[in-house]
Amino acid sequence: MIRVFGLAALGAVLAIVAGALAPAWLVFTMTKAIAFGLVALGIVGLMRGGLVSFGQGLYYCAGAYVSGLLAARFGVSEAALLLLIGAVTGAAAAALVSPLIARYRGIFFAMLTMALSMVLYGVLAKATPIGGTDGFNVPRPSFGGWTPGPESADLALYVVAVVFAAVAAALCRLYYDSGPGLVALAARENELRVEYLGASVFTVTQRNFILAGGLAGLGGALNGMALGHVDPFFSYWTTSGEVVFIAILGGYASAVAVFGAALIVELVRSFSGQYFPESWQLFLGIFLLLVIIFLPRGFGSLWAKRATGAKGAGE
Amino acid sequence: MSAAILEVRGLNKSFGAVVAAKDINVNVMPAARLSLIGSNGAGKTTFVNMVTGYLKPDSGEVLLDGKPITGLPPRRITQAGVCRSFQIPQLCETMTPTENILVSTEIAAGGAPHFFRPARRRETLAAAAEMLERFGLTEFANRPVNELPGGVRKLVDIAMSLAMKPRVLLLDEPTSGVSSEEKFPLMDKVMAALAGEKAAAIFVEHDMDIVTRYADRVLAFYAGEIIADDAPEDVLSDPAVQKYVTGTAR
Ligand SMILES: Nc1ncnc2c1ncn2[C@@H]1O[C@H](COP(=O)(O)OP(=O)(O)OP(=O)(O)O)[C@@H](O)[C@H]1O
Ligand SMILES: [Mg+2]
């Protein structure tokens, strides 16, 4: 446990130093990458239980909207508090639908999660009091009472994001390596056996789903603050698809690789979006194909010794 | 009354016109070594499936230590203390035997889940190593099970079930799919591993040499009915068994 948190702290310090040295546009991109990385980290947890959700946009959007509304309408400005509220909102929303969703497996699970996220999209698009399809603006957050000027606001948010990401990744790593984490991996490999050993695959799924919802809500709140704006597109299926993409890129062996994967996706997006605005998804697609062919278990498998995850490799 | 650990009373099961179980009554004592024999389709697997919850009987009762477990989901039946292994090993394929056993012991430990405590601790690893050693699997402990030979996989499957510390262990054809030279060594290992346990073992078996050597009691099935229930030598010399099961009647 000490080792995991030590590594997380070291990683956080390095990331913060990198952020302090990086140009402003890159800091903004890295913050967004952390937000998507957090959502993808939740999907990684689901993947370890043998499932992929194509509807994480729902919890991501819920976290963004609830924290964004509290900031915009009720004057809550503390960044850390808003992030926590986002996480709780995402987890609560996931907990609400989990009894239904945890009964399904495979493609049915994926489709149902996606359908639910599109329901939220539809509802928010019609909700004119909170901006309809345009969404609304989210004011700049404060940090322990201090509201930074525009020149340091992005960096301040980035630092908070790094701290949250480091804690989340460390906690996920501990969970992956724990007994319940091992049982989740077993459910991925052989559901029948897990049930005949006396564990409930339903419970495992529900737990991973609520965790993923919380991480998605956290990422949503973060991205709302980073962009200064939220809209129903947060719950659109392409948003969910992008994080699935990041999760596959990162692989399920590591709790850190998703953040690297998210950064790559964000960088590819900004560069190819600049030069080939219509076809950046094509580049991502080719890139994903290459990863699937050459690193079928994702980037994380580069440093995790084996992808069973029961080994404590690759924090 | 009786000190039976498992009581099966009047179980019936039909699939359409096929009667797969007809008024099955069995009492199993603790530490029994009970073998189920019968030709293909006689109803042995149906019996195992009804006891372990995969199939719900049409009527009848299954009692574990006097408490009904009839028709409960498999998970609950396992939690109550009835565990099974599978004819085709059901393993976590990319994991090692050690990890497979850890899955069992983690679930068997029950209680509130510890999300921040490593699954691999000194005591859990030692327990897994000890279980594998009892089955003579130490040399395979850290190789993915999908790379291991069939006989070893069978043993890992049984070890996973035994690691649950069951009171009744059902083994569906532990020696099927294993070469004839390997059958006796395999059963020797299973029996050696069971030796220290209070668990009653019930195993489905087609090889009569295995049955005579390892069972202390035999149930012979024919068309969903138990046609003989006695010590191995008595059952195997029963004319009906020779006619319908072993095919040794002249
Ligand atoms: N799920 C099912 N649906 C329909 N019929 C079934 C089902 N399971 C078993 N049966 C039938 O019930 C009868 C008993 O089958 P069972 O599998 O119990 O036999 P068995 O003694 O295990 O045979 P074997 O030695 O071939 O494994 C057979 O006629 C079989 O075809
Ligand atoms: Mg059978």
Coordinates of C-alpha atoms in Angstrom, one line a residue, chain A residues 72 98 140 144 158 170 214 229 236 252 254 283 297 312:
Chain A
A72 CA -22.9 28.5 -12.2
S98 CA -26.9 -0.8 -11.8
R140 CA -13.6 29.5 -13.2
G144 CA -8.7 26.9 -1.3
Y158 CA -4.1 20.9 -13.8
A170 CA -3.5 4.4 -6.6
G214 CA -17.9 7.7 -10.0
H229 CA -18.6 25.0 -20.6
Y236 CA -23.4 11.7 -26.7
Y252 CA -6.5 -3.2 -18.5
S254 CA -2.3 -0.9 -15.6
F283 CA -6.0 8.8 -37.8
R297 CA -3.4 -5.8 -24.3
G312 CA 1.5 -5.9 -8.5

